[in-house]
PDB file of C-alpha atoms and ligand atoms in Angstrom:
ATOM      1  CA  UNK A  13       2.639  -1.044   8.670  1.00 78.00           C
ATOM      2  CA  UNK A  14       2.223  -2.768  11.998  1.00 93.00           C
ATOM      3  CA  UNK A  15       3.698  -6.156  12.742  1.00 96.00           C
ATOM      4  CA  UNK A  16       1.222  -9.017  12.889  1.00 97.00           C
ATOM      5  CA  UNK A  17       3.548 -11.996  13.320  1.00 98.00           C
ATOM      6  CA  UNK A  18       6.978 -12.204  14.787  1.00 98.00           C
ATOM      7  CA  UNK A  19       9.297 -15.174  15.159  1.00 98.00           C
ATOM      8  CA  UNK A  20      12.240 -14.794  17.466  1.00 98.00           C
ATOM      9  CA  UNK A  21      15.021 -17.325  17.198  1.00 98.00           C
ATOM     10  CA  UNK A  22      12.548 -20.140  16.509  1.00 98.00           C
ATOM     11  CA  UNK A  23      13.820 -23.734  16.358  1.00 98.00           C
ATOM     12  CA  UNK A  24      12.094 -27.039  15.857  1.00 98.00           C
ATOM     13  CA  UNK A  25      14.202 -30.005  16.728  1.00 98.00           C
ATOM     14  CA  UNK A  26      13.317 -33.671  16.255  1.00 97.00           C
ATOM     15  CA  UNK A  27      15.797 -36.037  17.860  1.00 96.00           C
ATOM     16  CA  UNK A  28      19.047 -34.252  17.098  1.00 93.00           C
ATOM     17  CA  UNK A  29      17.977 -32.717  13.828  1.00 96.00           C
ATOM     18  CA  UNK A  30      17.100 -29.028  13.637  1.00 97.00           C
ATOM     19  CA  UNK A  31      14.275 -28.948  11.117  1.00 98.00           C
ATOM     20  CA  UNK A  32      13.758 -25.235  11.787  1.00 98.00           C
ATOM     21  CA  UNK A  33      17.072 -23.645  12.655  1.00 97.00           C
ATOM     22  CA  UNK A  34      16.964 -20.285  14.499  1.00 97.00           C
ATOM     23  CA  UNK A  35      14.473 -18.427  12.332  1.00 97.00           C
ATOM     24  CA  UNK A  36      13.794 -14.728  12.896  1.00 97.00           C
ATOM     25  CA  UNK A  37      10.951 -13.327  10.847  1.00 97.00           C
ATOM     26  CA  UNK A  38       8.582 -10.387  10.951  1.00 97.00           C
ATOM     27  CA  UNK A  39       5.352 -10.271   8.970  1.00 97.00           C
ATOM     28  CA  UNK A  40       3.540  -6.976   8.587  1.00 96.00           C
ATOM     29  CA  UNK A  41      -0.186  -6.376   8.362  1.00 95.00           C
ATOM     30  CA  UNK A  42      -1.347  -7.049   4.818  1.00 94.00           C
ATOM     31  CA  UNK A  43       2.042  -8.239   3.633  1.00 95.00           C
ATOM     32  CA  UNK A  44       2.213 -10.898   0.888  1.00 94.00           C
ATOM     33  CA  UNK A  45       5.145 -13.279   1.164  1.00 94.00           C
ATOM     34  CA  UNK A  46       6.104 -16.093  -1.193  1.00 94.00           C
ATOM     35  CA  UNK A  47       7.873 -18.944   0.592  1.00 95.00           C
ATOM     36  CA  UNK A  48      10.152 -21.029  -1.592  1.00 93.00           C
ATOM     37  CA  UNK A  49      12.898 -23.595  -1.047  1.00 93.00           C
ATOM     38  CA  UNK A  50      13.822 -27.175  -1.849  1.00 94.00           C
ATOM     39  CA  UNK A  51      11.704 -30.163  -0.872  1.00 94.00           C
ATOM     40  CA  UNK A  52      12.290 -31.148   2.739  1.00 96.00           C
ATOM     41  CA  UNK A  53      13.765 -27.774   3.718  1.00 97.00           C
ATOM     42  CA  UNK A  54      11.200 -27.063   6.450  1.00 98.00           C
ATOM     43  CA  UNK A  55       8.560 -24.908   4.735  1.00 97.00           C
ATOM     44  CA  UNK A  56       5.515 -26.896   5.874  1.00 97.00           C
ATOM     45  CA  UNK A  57       7.032 -27.291   9.346  1.00 98.00           C
ATOM     46  CA  UNK A  58       7.360 -23.499   9.533  1.00 98.00           C
ATOM     47  CA  UNK A  59       3.654 -23.188   8.700  1.00 98.00           C
ATOM     48  CA  UNK A  60       2.757 -25.805  11.327  1.00 97.00           C
ATOM     49  CA  UNK A  61       4.564 -23.620  13.858  1.00 98.00           C
ATOM     50  CA  UNK A  62       2.803 -20.475  12.600  1.00 98.00           C
ATOM     51  CA  UNK A  63      -0.571 -22.234  12.821  1.00 96.00           C
ATOM     52  CA  UNK A  64       0.249 -23.408  16.358  1.00 95.00           C
ATOM     53  CA  UNK A  65      -0.141 -27.080  15.396  1.00 94.00           C
ATOM     54  CA  UNK A  66       3.300 -27.679  16.901  1.00 96.00           C
ATOM     55  CA  UNK A  67       5.328 -25.622  19.370  1.00 96.00           C
ATOM     56  CA  UNK A  68       8.912 -24.498  18.907  1.00 98.00           C
ATOM     57  CA  UNK A  69      11.524 -26.425  20.846  1.00 98.00           C
ATOM     58  CA  UNK A  70      13.350 -23.098  21.250  1.00 98.00           C
ATOM     59  CA  UNK A  71      12.495 -19.461  20.638  1.00 98.00           C
ATOM     60  CA  UNK A  72       9.077 -17.856  20.571  1.00 98.00           C
ATOM     61  CA  UNK A  73       6.281 -16.771  18.232  1.00 98.00           C
ATOM     62  CA  UNK A  74       4.178 -13.650  18.681  1.00 98.00           C
ATOM     63  CA  UNK A  75       0.819 -12.676  17.191  1.00 98.00           C
ATOM     64  CA  UNK A  76      -0.014  -8.977  17.519  1.00 97.00           C
ATOM     65  CA  UNK A  77       2.814  -8.609  19.995  1.00 97.00           C
ATOM     66  CA  UNK A  78       1.523 -11.292  22.367  1.00 97.00           C
ATOM     67  CA  UNK A  79       3.200 -14.685  22.764  1.00 98.00           C
ATOM     68  CA  UNK A  80       1.375 -17.633  21.190  1.00 97.00           C
ATOM     69  CA  UNK A  81       1.297 -19.435  24.516  1.00 95.00           C
ATOM     70  CA  UNK A  82      -0.870 -16.646  25.965  1.00 96.00           C
ATOM     71  CA  UNK A  83      -3.666 -17.297  23.440  1.00 96.00           C
ATOM     72  CA  UNK A  84      -6.329 -19.965  23.304  1.00 92.00           C
ATOM     73  CA  UNK A  85      -5.054 -22.311  20.555  1.00 87.00           C
ATOM     74  CA  UNK A  86      -8.413 -22.327  18.793  1.00 87.00           C
ATOM     75  CA  UNK A  87      -8.713 -18.526  18.580  1.00 89.00           C
ATOM     76  CA  UNK A  88      -5.193 -18.308  17.221  1.00 94.00           C
ATOM     77  CA  UNK A  89      -5.925 -20.928  14.565  1.00 91.00           C
ATOM     78  CA  UNK A  90      -8.965 -18.994  13.387  1.00 90.00           C
ATOM     79  CA  UNK A  91      -7.035 -15.770  12.939  1.00 95.00           C
ATOM     80  CA  UNK A  92      -4.049 -17.522  11.383  1.00 97.00           C
ATOM     81  CA  UNK A  93      -5.683 -19.814   8.883  1.00 95.00           C
ATOM     82  CA  UNK A  94      -3.694 -22.648   7.346  1.00 95.00           C
ATOM     83  CA  UNK A  95      -4.537 -24.636   4.249  1.00 93.00           C
ATOM     84  CA  UNK A  96      -2.340 -27.748   4.454  1.00 91.00           C
ATOM     85  CA  UNK A  97      -0.420 -29.259   1.571  1.00 87.00           C
ATOM     86  CA  UNK A  98      -2.784 -32.216   1.340  1.00 85.00           C
ATOM     87  CA  UNK A  99      -6.217 -30.916   2.176  1.00 81.00           C
ATOM     88  CA  UNK A 100      -9.139 -33.289   2.075  1.00 88.00           C
ATOM     89  CA  UNK A 101     -12.780 -32.627   1.412  1.00 94.00           C
ATOM     90  CA  UNK A 102     -15.524 -34.455   3.246  1.00 95.00           C
ATOM     91  CA  UNK A 103     -17.208 -36.992   0.991  1.00 93.00           C
ATOM     92  CA  UNK A 104     -20.470 -35.093   0.884  1.00 96.00           C
ATOM     93  CA  UNK A 105     -21.762 -32.153  -1.117  1.00 98.00           C
ATOM     94  CA  UNK A 106     -19.932 -28.970  -2.038  1.00 98.00           C
ATOM     95  CA  UNK A 107     -22.347 -27.054   0.202  1.00 98.00           C
ATOM     96  CA  UNK A 108     -21.689 -29.227   3.244  1.00 98.00           C
ATOM     97  CA  UNK A 109     -17.964 -28.767   2.775  1.00 98.00           C
ATOM     98  CA  UNK A 110     -18.349 -25.015   2.534  1.00 98.00           C
ATOM     99  CA  UNK A 111     -20.679 -24.985   5.542  1.00 98.00           C
ATOM    100  CA  UNK A 112     -18.143 -26.714   7.759  1.00 97.00           C
ATOM    101  CA  UNK A 113     -16.334 -23.556   8.979  1.00 96.00           C
ATOM    102  CA  UNK A 114     -19.709 -22.138  10.091  1.00 97.00           C
ATOM    103  CA  UNK A 115     -20.602 -25.398  11.825  1.00 96.00           C
ATOM    104  CA  UNK A 116     -17.301 -25.312  13.706  1.00 93.00           C
ATOM    105  CA  UNK A 117     -18.134 -21.791  14.871  1.00 93.00           C
ATOM    106  CA  UNK A 118     -21.800 -22.428  15.684  1.00 95.00           C
ATOM    107  CA  UNK A 119     -22.608 -19.868  13.058  1.00 97.00           C
ATOM    108  CA  UNK A 120     -25.153 -19.658  10.244  1.00 98.00           C
ATOM    109  CA  UNK A 121     -23.978 -20.879   6.826  1.00 98.00           C
ATOM    110  CA  UNK A 122     -23.679 -17.973   4.398  1.00 98.00           C
ATOM    111  CA  UNK A 123     -24.679 -19.728   1.168  1.00 98.00           C
ATOM    112  CA  UNK A 124     -24.527 -16.492  -0.839  1.00 98.00           C
ATOM    113  CA  UNK A 125     -20.892 -16.069   0.139  1.00 97.00           C
ATOM    114  CA  UNK A 126     -20.232 -19.718  -0.714  1.00 98.00           C
ATOM    115  CA  UNK A 127     -21.674 -19.253  -4.214  1.00 98.00           C
ATOM    116  CA  UNK A 128     -19.685 -16.072  -4.728  1.00 96.00           C
ATOM    117  CA  UNK A 129     -16.464 -17.808  -3.715  1.00 96.00           C
ATOM    118  CA  UNK A 130     -17.201 -20.784  -5.993  1.00 97.00           C
ATOM    119  CA  UNK A 131     -17.711 -18.388  -8.901  1.00 96.00           C
ATOM    120  CA  UNK A 132     -14.469 -16.555  -8.157  1.00 94.00           C
ATOM    121  CA  UNK A 133     -12.629 -19.874  -8.379  1.00 95.00           C
ATOM    122  CA  UNK A 134     -14.250 -20.718 -11.722  1.00 94.00           C
ATOM    123  CA  UNK A 135     -16.760 -23.187 -10.256  1.00 96.00           C
ATOM    124  CA  UNK A 136     -19.840 -21.042 -10.691  1.00 96.00           C
ATOM    125  CA  UNK A 137     -21.656 -23.729 -12.690  1.00 96.00           C
ATOM    126  CA  UNK A 138     -21.706 -26.163  -9.791  1.00 97.00           C
ATOM    127  CA  UNK A 139     -24.587 -26.303  -7.371  1.00 97.00           C
ATOM    128  CA  UNK A 140     -24.110 -26.489  -3.617  1.00 98.00           C
ATOM    129  CA  UNK A 141     -25.866 -29.858  -3.545  1.00 97.00           C
ATOM    130  CA  UNK A 142     -23.399 -31.431  -6.011  1.00 97.00           C
ATOM    131  CA  UNK A 143     -21.528 -34.332  -4.466  1.00 97.00           C
ATOM    132  CA  UNK A 144     -17.751 -33.841  -4.515  1.00 96.00           C
ATOM    133  CA  UNK A 145     -17.115 -37.513  -5.307  1.00 93.00           C
ATOM    134  CA  UNK A 146     -16.653 -37.119  -9.054  1.00 91.00           C
ATOM    135  CA  UNK A 147     -14.893 -33.781  -9.083  1.00 94.00           C
ATOM    136  CA  UNK A 148     -11.382 -33.535 -10.461  1.00 93.00           C
ATOM    137  CA  UNK A 149      -8.314 -32.999  -8.283  1.00 91.00           C
ATOM    138  CA  UNK A 150      -8.055 -29.342  -9.299  1.00 92.00           C
ATOM    139  CA  UNK A 151     -11.748 -28.727  -8.693  1.00 95.00           C
ATOM    140  CA  UNK A 152     -11.448 -30.265  -5.246  1.00 94.00           C
ATOM    141  CA  UNK A 153      -8.468 -28.050  -4.503  1.00 94.00           C
ATOM    142  CA  UNK A 154     -10.461 -24.974  -5.499  1.00 95.00           C
ATOM    143  CA  UNK A 155     -13.305 -26.013  -3.211  1.00 96.00           C
ATOM    144  CA  UNK A 156     -10.743 -26.371  -0.411  1.00 96.00           C
ATOM    145  CA  UNK A 157      -9.598 -22.820  -1.127  1.00 95.00           C
ATOM    146  CA  UNK A 158     -13.173 -21.539  -1.093  1.00 96.00           C
ATOM    147  CA  UNK A 159     -13.793 -23.338   2.213  1.00 96.00           C
ATOM    148  CA  UNK A 160     -10.673 -21.722   3.640  1.00 95.00           C
ATOM    149  CA  UNK A 161     -12.004 -18.301   2.711  1.00 95.00           C
ATOM    150  CA  UNK A 162     -15.532 -18.623   4.096  1.00 96.00           C
ATOM    151  CA  UNK A 163     -14.215 -16.572   7.011  1.00 96.00           C
ATOM    152  CA  UNK A 164     -11.593 -13.893   6.596  1.00 95.00           C
ATOM    153  CA  UNK A 165      -8.503 -14.537   8.716  1.00 95.00           C
ATOM    154  CA  UNK A 166      -5.825 -12.012   9.675  1.00 96.00           C
ATOM    155  CA  UNK A 167      -3.153 -14.260   8.203  1.00 97.00           C
ATOM    156  CA  UNK A 168      -3.644 -16.792   5.432  1.00 97.00           C
ATOM    157  CA  UNK A 169      -1.073 -19.582   5.132  1.00 97.00           C
ATOM    158  CA  UNK A 170      -1.275 -21.484   1.862  1.00 96.00           C
ATOM    159  CA  UNK A 171       0.829 -24.593   1.377  1.00 95.00           C
ATOM    160  CA  UNK A 172       1.105 -25.178  -2.388  1.00 90.00           C
ATOM    161  CA  UNK A 173      -2.567 -24.350  -2.653  1.00 89.00           C
ATOM    162  CA  UNK A 174      -2.693 -24.370  -6.443  1.00 89.00           C
ATOM    163  CA  UNK A 175      -0.434 -27.355  -7.177  1.00 87.00           C
ATOM    164  CA  UNK A 176      -3.222 -29.253  -8.965  1.00 88.00           C
ATOM    165  CA  UNK A 177      -4.371 -26.356 -11.125  1.00 90.00           C
ATOM    166  CA  UNK A 178      -3.623 -25.469 -14.732  1.00 90.00           C
ATOM    167  CA  UNK A 179      -2.242 -22.025 -15.565  1.00 88.00           C
ATOM    168  CA  UNK A 180      -5.646 -20.512 -16.235  1.00 89.00           C
ATOM    169  CA  UNK A 181      -7.206 -21.651 -12.990  1.00 89.00           C
ATOM    170  CA  UNK A 182      -4.071 -20.827 -11.019  1.00 88.00           C
ATOM    171  CA  UNK A 183      -4.373 -17.279 -12.250  1.00 88.00           C
ATOM    172  CA  UNK A 184      -8.063 -17.196 -11.343  1.00 88.00           C
ATOM    173  CA  UNK A 185      -7.335 -18.538  -7.853  1.00 90.00           C
ATOM    174  CA  UNK A 186      -4.498 -16.062  -7.345  1.00 90.00           C
ATOM    175  CA  UNK A 187      -6.694 -13.168  -8.444  1.00 90.00           C
ATOM    176  CA  UNK A 188      -9.439 -14.260  -6.051  1.00 90.00           C
ATOM    177  CA  UNK A 189      -7.046 -14.634  -3.131  1.00 92.00           C
ATOM    178  CA  UNK A 190      -5.018 -11.497  -3.696  1.00 93.00           C
ATOM    179  CA  UNK A 191      -8.013  -9.273  -4.319  1.00 91.00           C
ATOM    180  CA  UNK A 192      -9.660 -10.558  -1.151  1.00 87.00           C
ATOM    181  CA  UNK A 193      -6.409 -10.111   0.756  1.00 89.00           C
ATOM    182  CA  UNK A 194      -6.131  -6.555  -0.530  1.00 92.00           C
ATOM    183  CA  UNK A 195      -9.736  -5.621   0.269  1.00 93.00           C
ATOM    184  CA  UNK A 196      -9.607  -7.125   3.743  1.00 93.00           C
ATOM    185  CA  UNK A 197      -5.971  -6.359   4.622  1.00 94.00           C
ATOM    186  CA  UNK A 198      -5.103 -10.044   5.041  1.00 96.00           C
ATOM    187  CA  UNK A 199      -1.432 -11.022   5.308  1.00 97.00           C
ATOM    188  CA  UNK A 200      -0.619 -13.927   3.006  1.00 96.00           C
ATOM    189  CA  UNK A 201       2.227 -16.417   3.180  1.00 97.00           C
ATOM    190  CA  UNK A 202       2.218 -18.800   0.272  1.00 95.00           C
ATOM    191  CA  UNK A 203       4.509 -21.797  -0.177  1.00 94.00           C
ATOM    192  CA  UNK A 204       5.067 -22.427  -3.841  1.00 88.00           C
ATOM    193  CA  UNK A 205       7.357 -24.510  -5.987  1.00 79.00           C
ATOM    194  CA  UNK A 206       6.354 -22.581  -9.031  1.00 73.00           C
ATOM    195  CA  UNK A 207       8.736 -19.737  -9.719  1.00 65.00           C
ATOM    196  CA  UNK A 208       6.329 -18.531 -12.378  1.00 65.00           C
ATOM    197  CA  UNK A 209       3.626 -18.000  -9.797  1.00 61.00           C
ATOM    198  CA  UNK A 210       3.032 -14.322 -10.478  1.00 58.00           C
ATOM    199  CA  UNK A 211       5.717 -12.931  -8.228  1.00 74.00           C
ATOM    200  CA  UNK A 212       4.356  -9.484  -8.965  1.00 77.00           C
ATOM    201  CA  UNK A 213       1.607 -10.233  -6.447  1.00 87.00           C
ATOM    202  CA  UNK A 214       4.072 -10.645  -3.592  1.00 91.00           C
ATOM    203  CA  UNK A 215       5.875  -7.978  -1.556  1.00 92.00           C
ATOM    204  CA  UNK A 216       8.809 -10.261  -0.889  1.00 92.00           C
ATOM    205  CA  UNK A 217      10.045 -13.792  -1.114  1.00 92.00           C
ATOM    206  CA  UNK A 218      11.764 -15.867   1.526  1.00 93.00           C
ATOM    207  CA  UNK A 219      13.844 -18.869   0.660  1.00 94.00           C
ATOM    208  CA  UNK A 220      14.050 -21.658   3.238  1.00 96.00           C
ATOM    209  CA  UNK A 221      17.105 -23.897   2.947  1.00 96.00           C
ATOM    210  CA  UNK A 222      17.968 -26.517   5.566  1.00 97.00           C
ATOM    211  CA  UNK A 223      15.566 -24.945   8.044  1.00 98.00           C
ATOM    212  CA  UNK A 224      17.090 -21.478   7.743  1.00 97.00           C
ATOM    213  CA  UNK A 225      16.127 -18.362   5.827  1.00 96.00           C
ATOM    214  CA  UNK A 226      18.624 -18.089   3.010  1.00 91.00           C
ATOM    215  CA  UNK A 227      19.744 -14.481   3.213  1.00 76.00           C
ATOM    216  CA  UNK A 228      21.749 -14.679  -0.019  1.00 60.00           C
ATOM    217  CA  UNK A 229      18.760 -15.194  -2.208  1.00 52.00           C
ATOM    218  CA  UNK A 230      17.528 -11.829  -3.332  1.00 50.00           C
ATOM    219  CA  UNK A 231      15.376 -13.409  -6.043  1.00 50.00           C
ATOM    220  CA  UNK A 232      13.780 -11.080  -8.528  1.00 48.00           C
ATOM    221  CA  UNK A 233      12.206  -8.915  -5.865  1.00 49.00           C
ATOM    222  CA  UNK A 234      13.480  -7.466  -2.633  1.00 47.00           C
ATOM    223  CA  UNK A 235      13.645  -9.660   0.434  1.00 43.00           C
TER     224      UNK A 235
HETATM  225  N1  ATP B 304       7.654 -34.607  13.371  1.00 84.40           N
HETATM  226  C1  ATP B 304       8.665 -34.887  12.578  1.00 84.40           C
HETATM  227  N2  ATP B 304       9.492 -35.920  12.840  1.00 84.40           N
HETATM  228  C2  ATP B 304      10.535 -36.194  12.060  1.00 84.40           C
HETATM  229  N3  ATP B 304      10.853 -35.521  10.950  1.00 84.40           N
HETATM  230  C3  ATP B 304      10.074 -34.485  10.623  1.00 84.40           C
HETATM  231  C4  ATP B 304       8.951 -34.108  11.414  1.00 84.40           C
HETATM  232  N4  ATP B 304       8.373 -33.037  10.844  1.00 84.40           N
HETATM  233  C5  ATP B 304       9.101 -32.764   9.746  1.00 84.40           C
HETATM  234  N5  ATP B 304      10.130 -33.626   9.604  1.00 84.40           N
HETATM  235  C6  ATP B 304      11.164 -33.611   8.566  1.00 84.40           C
HETATM  236  O1  ATP B 304      11.589 -32.282   8.389  1.00 84.40           O
HETATM  237  C7  ATP B 304      11.929 -32.020   7.041  1.00 84.40           C
HETATM  238  C8  ATP B 304      11.171 -30.821   6.561  1.00 84.40           C
HETATM  239  O2  ATP B 304       9.825 -31.195   6.315  1.00 84.40           O
HETATM  240  P1  ATP B 304       8.755 -30.200   5.683  1.00 84.40           P
HETATM  241  O3  ATP B 304       7.510 -30.958   5.513  1.00 84.40           O
HETATM  242  O4  ATP B 304       8.705 -28.972   6.522  1.00 84.40           O
HETATM  243  O5  ATP B 304       9.451 -29.867   4.285  1.00 84.40           O
HETATM  244  P2  ATP B 304       8.954 -28.941   3.091  1.00 84.40           P
HETATM  245  O6  ATP B 304       9.973 -27.860   2.917  1.00 84.40           O
HETATM  246  O7  ATP B 304       7.551 -28.541   3.310  1.00 84.40           O
HETATM  247  O8  ATP B 304       9.074 -29.934   1.849  1.00 84.40           O
HETATM  248  P3  ATP B 304       8.121 -30.101   0.537  1.00 84.40           P
HETATM  249  O9  ATP B 304       8.495 -28.961  -0.377  1.00 84.40           O
HETATM  250  O10 ATP B 304       8.540 -31.419  -0.017  1.00 84.40           O
HETATM  251  O11 ATP B 304       6.693 -30.070   0.981  1.00 84.40           O
HETATM  252  C9  ATP B 304      11.628 -33.310   6.277  1.00 84.40           C
HETATM  253  O12 ATP B 304      12.829 -34.000   6.096  1.00 84.40           O
HETATM  254  C10 ATP B 304      10.687 -34.054   7.207  1.00 84.40           C
HETATM  255  O13 ATP B 304      10.793 -35.436   7.066  1.00 84.40           O
HETATM  256 MG1   MG B 305       5.786 -29.039   2.428  1.00 84.40          MG
END
């Protein structure tokens, strides 16, 4: 497998505190990685670095062997797609939310794809012209996931993307994401607090503690 992402000695320092502390990491094409670790350990900050929302204070990140700084930020962000921990919908219809990625790309909205994605997240009964206002937290989260997948990225970064879902819908969302990732060869990094989250779907797990990758944690699968 070829390497898609590489972090070399990456640090992120705020004042005197190293929030990300000399991380080396290689992600292969199509690899599925669970990211775990205590609250405040630096998981979301790591994803902000990977999504190029912030730059390392030391070290360097590479996408397909080329340094992040040699890419246009916007093109990088499209290939390395990040669904933040607290994702918001626009207060309009489901359809307008799902059309947003196309709008941002000056592209035509693929409503058939939108409907297919809604169905795969268990929202097939909703119409595109339904307003999101009265939807539940978990339904909104699933629409956020569908919006994230309107275009297929090379790398998908999910930050506790199913935290508001019950077991049944979590499983549905995981199936949708992992089958898409498999079909399209997408690499997935998924921050989760749920140790039950079907670890069988992941190739490995990394444990972030105090801004470092905890090498001692072998978990229940190889790291
Ligand atoms: N720009 C910043 N300025 C100051 N502190 C920051 C900044 N960014 C992150 N931090 C701090 O770095 C630490 C790690 O934050 P981060 O959001 O990465 O944690 P996390 O592992 O995602 O936690 P959680 O599981 O609770 O989401 C926190 O203590 C946070 O307050
Ligand atoms: Mg976080």
